[in-house]
PDB file of C-alpha atoms in Angstrom:
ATOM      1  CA  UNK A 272       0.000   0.000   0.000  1.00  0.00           C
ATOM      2  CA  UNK A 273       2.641   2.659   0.893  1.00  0.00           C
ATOM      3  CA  UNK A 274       4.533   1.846  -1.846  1.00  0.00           C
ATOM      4  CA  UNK A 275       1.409   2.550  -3.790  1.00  0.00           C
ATOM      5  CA  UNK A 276       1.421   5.797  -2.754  1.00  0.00           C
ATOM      6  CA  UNK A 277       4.620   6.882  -3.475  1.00  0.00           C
ATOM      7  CA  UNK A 278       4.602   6.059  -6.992  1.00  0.00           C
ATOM      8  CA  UNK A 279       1.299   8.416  -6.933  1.00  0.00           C
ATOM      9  CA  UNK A 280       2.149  11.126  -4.886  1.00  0.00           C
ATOM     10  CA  UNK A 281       5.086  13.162  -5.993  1.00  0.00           C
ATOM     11  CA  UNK A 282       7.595  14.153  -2.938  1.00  0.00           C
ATOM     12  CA  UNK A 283       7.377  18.044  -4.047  1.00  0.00           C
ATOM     13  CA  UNK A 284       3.773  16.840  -2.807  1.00  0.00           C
ATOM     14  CA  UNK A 285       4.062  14.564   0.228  1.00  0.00           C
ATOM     15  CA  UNK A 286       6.514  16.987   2.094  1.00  0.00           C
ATOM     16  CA  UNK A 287       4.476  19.618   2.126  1.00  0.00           C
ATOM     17  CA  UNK A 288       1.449  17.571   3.800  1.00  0.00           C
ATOM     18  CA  UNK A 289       3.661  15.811   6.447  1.00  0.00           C
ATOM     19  CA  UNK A 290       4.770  19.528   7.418  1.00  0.00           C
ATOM     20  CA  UNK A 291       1.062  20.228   7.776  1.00  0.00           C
ATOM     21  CA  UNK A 292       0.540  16.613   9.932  1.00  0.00           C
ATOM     22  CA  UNK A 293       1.035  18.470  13.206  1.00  0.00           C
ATOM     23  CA  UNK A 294      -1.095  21.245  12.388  1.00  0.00           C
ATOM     24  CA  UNK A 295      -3.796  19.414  11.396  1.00  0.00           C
ATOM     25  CA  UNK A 296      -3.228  16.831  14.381  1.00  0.00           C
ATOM     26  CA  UNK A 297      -4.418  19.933  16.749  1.00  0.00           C
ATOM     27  CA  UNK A 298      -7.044  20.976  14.875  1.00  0.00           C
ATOM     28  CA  UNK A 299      -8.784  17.079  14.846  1.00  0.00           C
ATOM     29  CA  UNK A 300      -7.776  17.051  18.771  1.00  0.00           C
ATOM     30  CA  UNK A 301      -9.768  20.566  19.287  1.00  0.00           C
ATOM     31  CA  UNK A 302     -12.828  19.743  17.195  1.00  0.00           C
ATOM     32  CA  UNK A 303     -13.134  15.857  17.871  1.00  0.00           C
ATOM     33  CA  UNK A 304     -11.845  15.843  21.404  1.00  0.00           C
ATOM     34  CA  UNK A 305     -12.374  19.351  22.808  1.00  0.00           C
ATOM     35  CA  UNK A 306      -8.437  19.828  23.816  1.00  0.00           C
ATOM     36  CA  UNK A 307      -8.143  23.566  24.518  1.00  0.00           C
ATOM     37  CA  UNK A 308      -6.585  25.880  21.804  1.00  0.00           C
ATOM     38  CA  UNK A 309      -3.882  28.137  23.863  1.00  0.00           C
ATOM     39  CA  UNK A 310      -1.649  30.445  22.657  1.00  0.00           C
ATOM     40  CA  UNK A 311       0.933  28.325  22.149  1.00  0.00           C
ATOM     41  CA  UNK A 312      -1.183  25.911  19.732  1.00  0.00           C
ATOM     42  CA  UNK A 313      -1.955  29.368  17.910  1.00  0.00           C
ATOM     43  CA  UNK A 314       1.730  30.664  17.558  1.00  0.00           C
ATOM     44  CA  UNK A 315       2.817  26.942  16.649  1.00  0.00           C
ATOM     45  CA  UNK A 316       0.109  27.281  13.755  1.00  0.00           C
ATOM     46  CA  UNK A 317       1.748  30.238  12.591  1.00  0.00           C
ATOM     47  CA  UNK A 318       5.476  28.561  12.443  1.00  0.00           C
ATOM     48  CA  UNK A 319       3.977  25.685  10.822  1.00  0.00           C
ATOM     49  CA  UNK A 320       2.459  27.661   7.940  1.00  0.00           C
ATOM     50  CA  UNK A 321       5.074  30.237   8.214  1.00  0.00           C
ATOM     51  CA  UNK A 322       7.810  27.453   7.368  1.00  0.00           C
ATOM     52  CA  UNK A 323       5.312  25.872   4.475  1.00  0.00           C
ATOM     53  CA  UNK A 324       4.865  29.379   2.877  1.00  0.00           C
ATOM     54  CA  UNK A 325       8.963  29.522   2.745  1.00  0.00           C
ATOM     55  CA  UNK A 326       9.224  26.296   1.398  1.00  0.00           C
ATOM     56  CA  UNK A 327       6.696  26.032  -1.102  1.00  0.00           C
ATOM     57  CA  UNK A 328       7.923  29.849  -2.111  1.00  0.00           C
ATOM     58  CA  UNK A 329      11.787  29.855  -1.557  1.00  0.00           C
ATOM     59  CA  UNK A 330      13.307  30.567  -4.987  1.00  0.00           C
ATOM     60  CA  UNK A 331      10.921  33.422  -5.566  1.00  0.00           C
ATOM     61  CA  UNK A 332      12.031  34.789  -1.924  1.00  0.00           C
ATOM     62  CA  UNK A 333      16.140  34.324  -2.346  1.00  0.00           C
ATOM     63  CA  UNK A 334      15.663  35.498  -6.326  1.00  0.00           C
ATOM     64  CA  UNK A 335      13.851  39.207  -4.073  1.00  0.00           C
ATOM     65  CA  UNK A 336      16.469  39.026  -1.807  1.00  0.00           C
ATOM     66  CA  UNK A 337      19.439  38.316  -4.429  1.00  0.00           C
ATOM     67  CA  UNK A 338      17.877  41.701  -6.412  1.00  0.00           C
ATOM     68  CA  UNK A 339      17.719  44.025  -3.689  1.00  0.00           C
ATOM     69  CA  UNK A 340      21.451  42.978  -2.430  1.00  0.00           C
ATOM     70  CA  UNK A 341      22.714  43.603  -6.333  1.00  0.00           C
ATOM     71  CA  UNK A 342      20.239  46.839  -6.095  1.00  0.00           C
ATOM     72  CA  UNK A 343      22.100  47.485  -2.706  1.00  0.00           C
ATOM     73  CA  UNK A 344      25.400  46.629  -3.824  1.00  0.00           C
ATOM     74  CA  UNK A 345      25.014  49.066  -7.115  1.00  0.00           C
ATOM     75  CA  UNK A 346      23.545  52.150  -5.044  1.00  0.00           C
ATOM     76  CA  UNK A 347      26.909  51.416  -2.515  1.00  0.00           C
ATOM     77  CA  UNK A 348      29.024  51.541  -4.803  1.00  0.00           C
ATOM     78  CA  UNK A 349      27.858  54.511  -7.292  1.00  0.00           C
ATOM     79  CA  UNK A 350      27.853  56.560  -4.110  1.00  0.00           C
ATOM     80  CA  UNK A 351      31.117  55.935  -3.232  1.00  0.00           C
ATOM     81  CA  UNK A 352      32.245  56.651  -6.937  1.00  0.00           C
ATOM     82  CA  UNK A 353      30.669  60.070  -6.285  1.00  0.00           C
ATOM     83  CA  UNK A 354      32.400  60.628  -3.085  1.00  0.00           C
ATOM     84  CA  UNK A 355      35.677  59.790  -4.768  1.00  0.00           C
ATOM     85  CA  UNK A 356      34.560  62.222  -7.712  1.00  0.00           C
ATOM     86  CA  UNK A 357      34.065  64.662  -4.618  1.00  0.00           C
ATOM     87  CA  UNK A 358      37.499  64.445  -2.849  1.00  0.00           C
ATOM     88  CA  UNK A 359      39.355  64.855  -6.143  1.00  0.00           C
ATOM     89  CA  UNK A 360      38.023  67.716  -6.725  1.00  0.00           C
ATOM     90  CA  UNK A 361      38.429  69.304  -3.372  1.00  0.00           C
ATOM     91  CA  UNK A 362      42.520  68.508  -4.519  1.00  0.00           C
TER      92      UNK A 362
END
């Protein structure tokens, strides 16, 4: 049977839900078993999807971060051309 099911389910697909598991472990315990829902259950929901949303979006994230470092990087360094530019002609 589980062998079944992995030549069905992609991993890209399956690693995502087994990151959910927990989550959705808490939820059945609240609404089947009436377990309280603290604060901590709330703030552990938030990691959980937190870390999913990073996962699922990571390339787009590091290809934002990689352009504003470059951006960065480019504004840096003109300005320190233009300081340069600055001092020589103070000489």
């Amino acid at each position: 049977m589980s062998t079944c099911l992995l030549v069905t389910i992609k991993a890209e697909v399956s690693k995502h839900a087994l990151n959910i598991m927990p989550l959705v472990g808490v939820v059945l315990g609240v609404t089947l078993l009436g377990e309280d829902f603290a604060f901590r259950e709330a703030f552990g929901a938030v990691g959980i999807l937190g870390g999913v949303y990073i996962l699922t979006h990571s390339r787009q994230i590091m290809r934002r971060m990689d352009q504003r470092l470059i951006r960065r990087a480019r504004e840096l360094a003109a300005a320190r051309r233009q300081a340069a530019e600055k001092e020589s002609r103070r000489d």
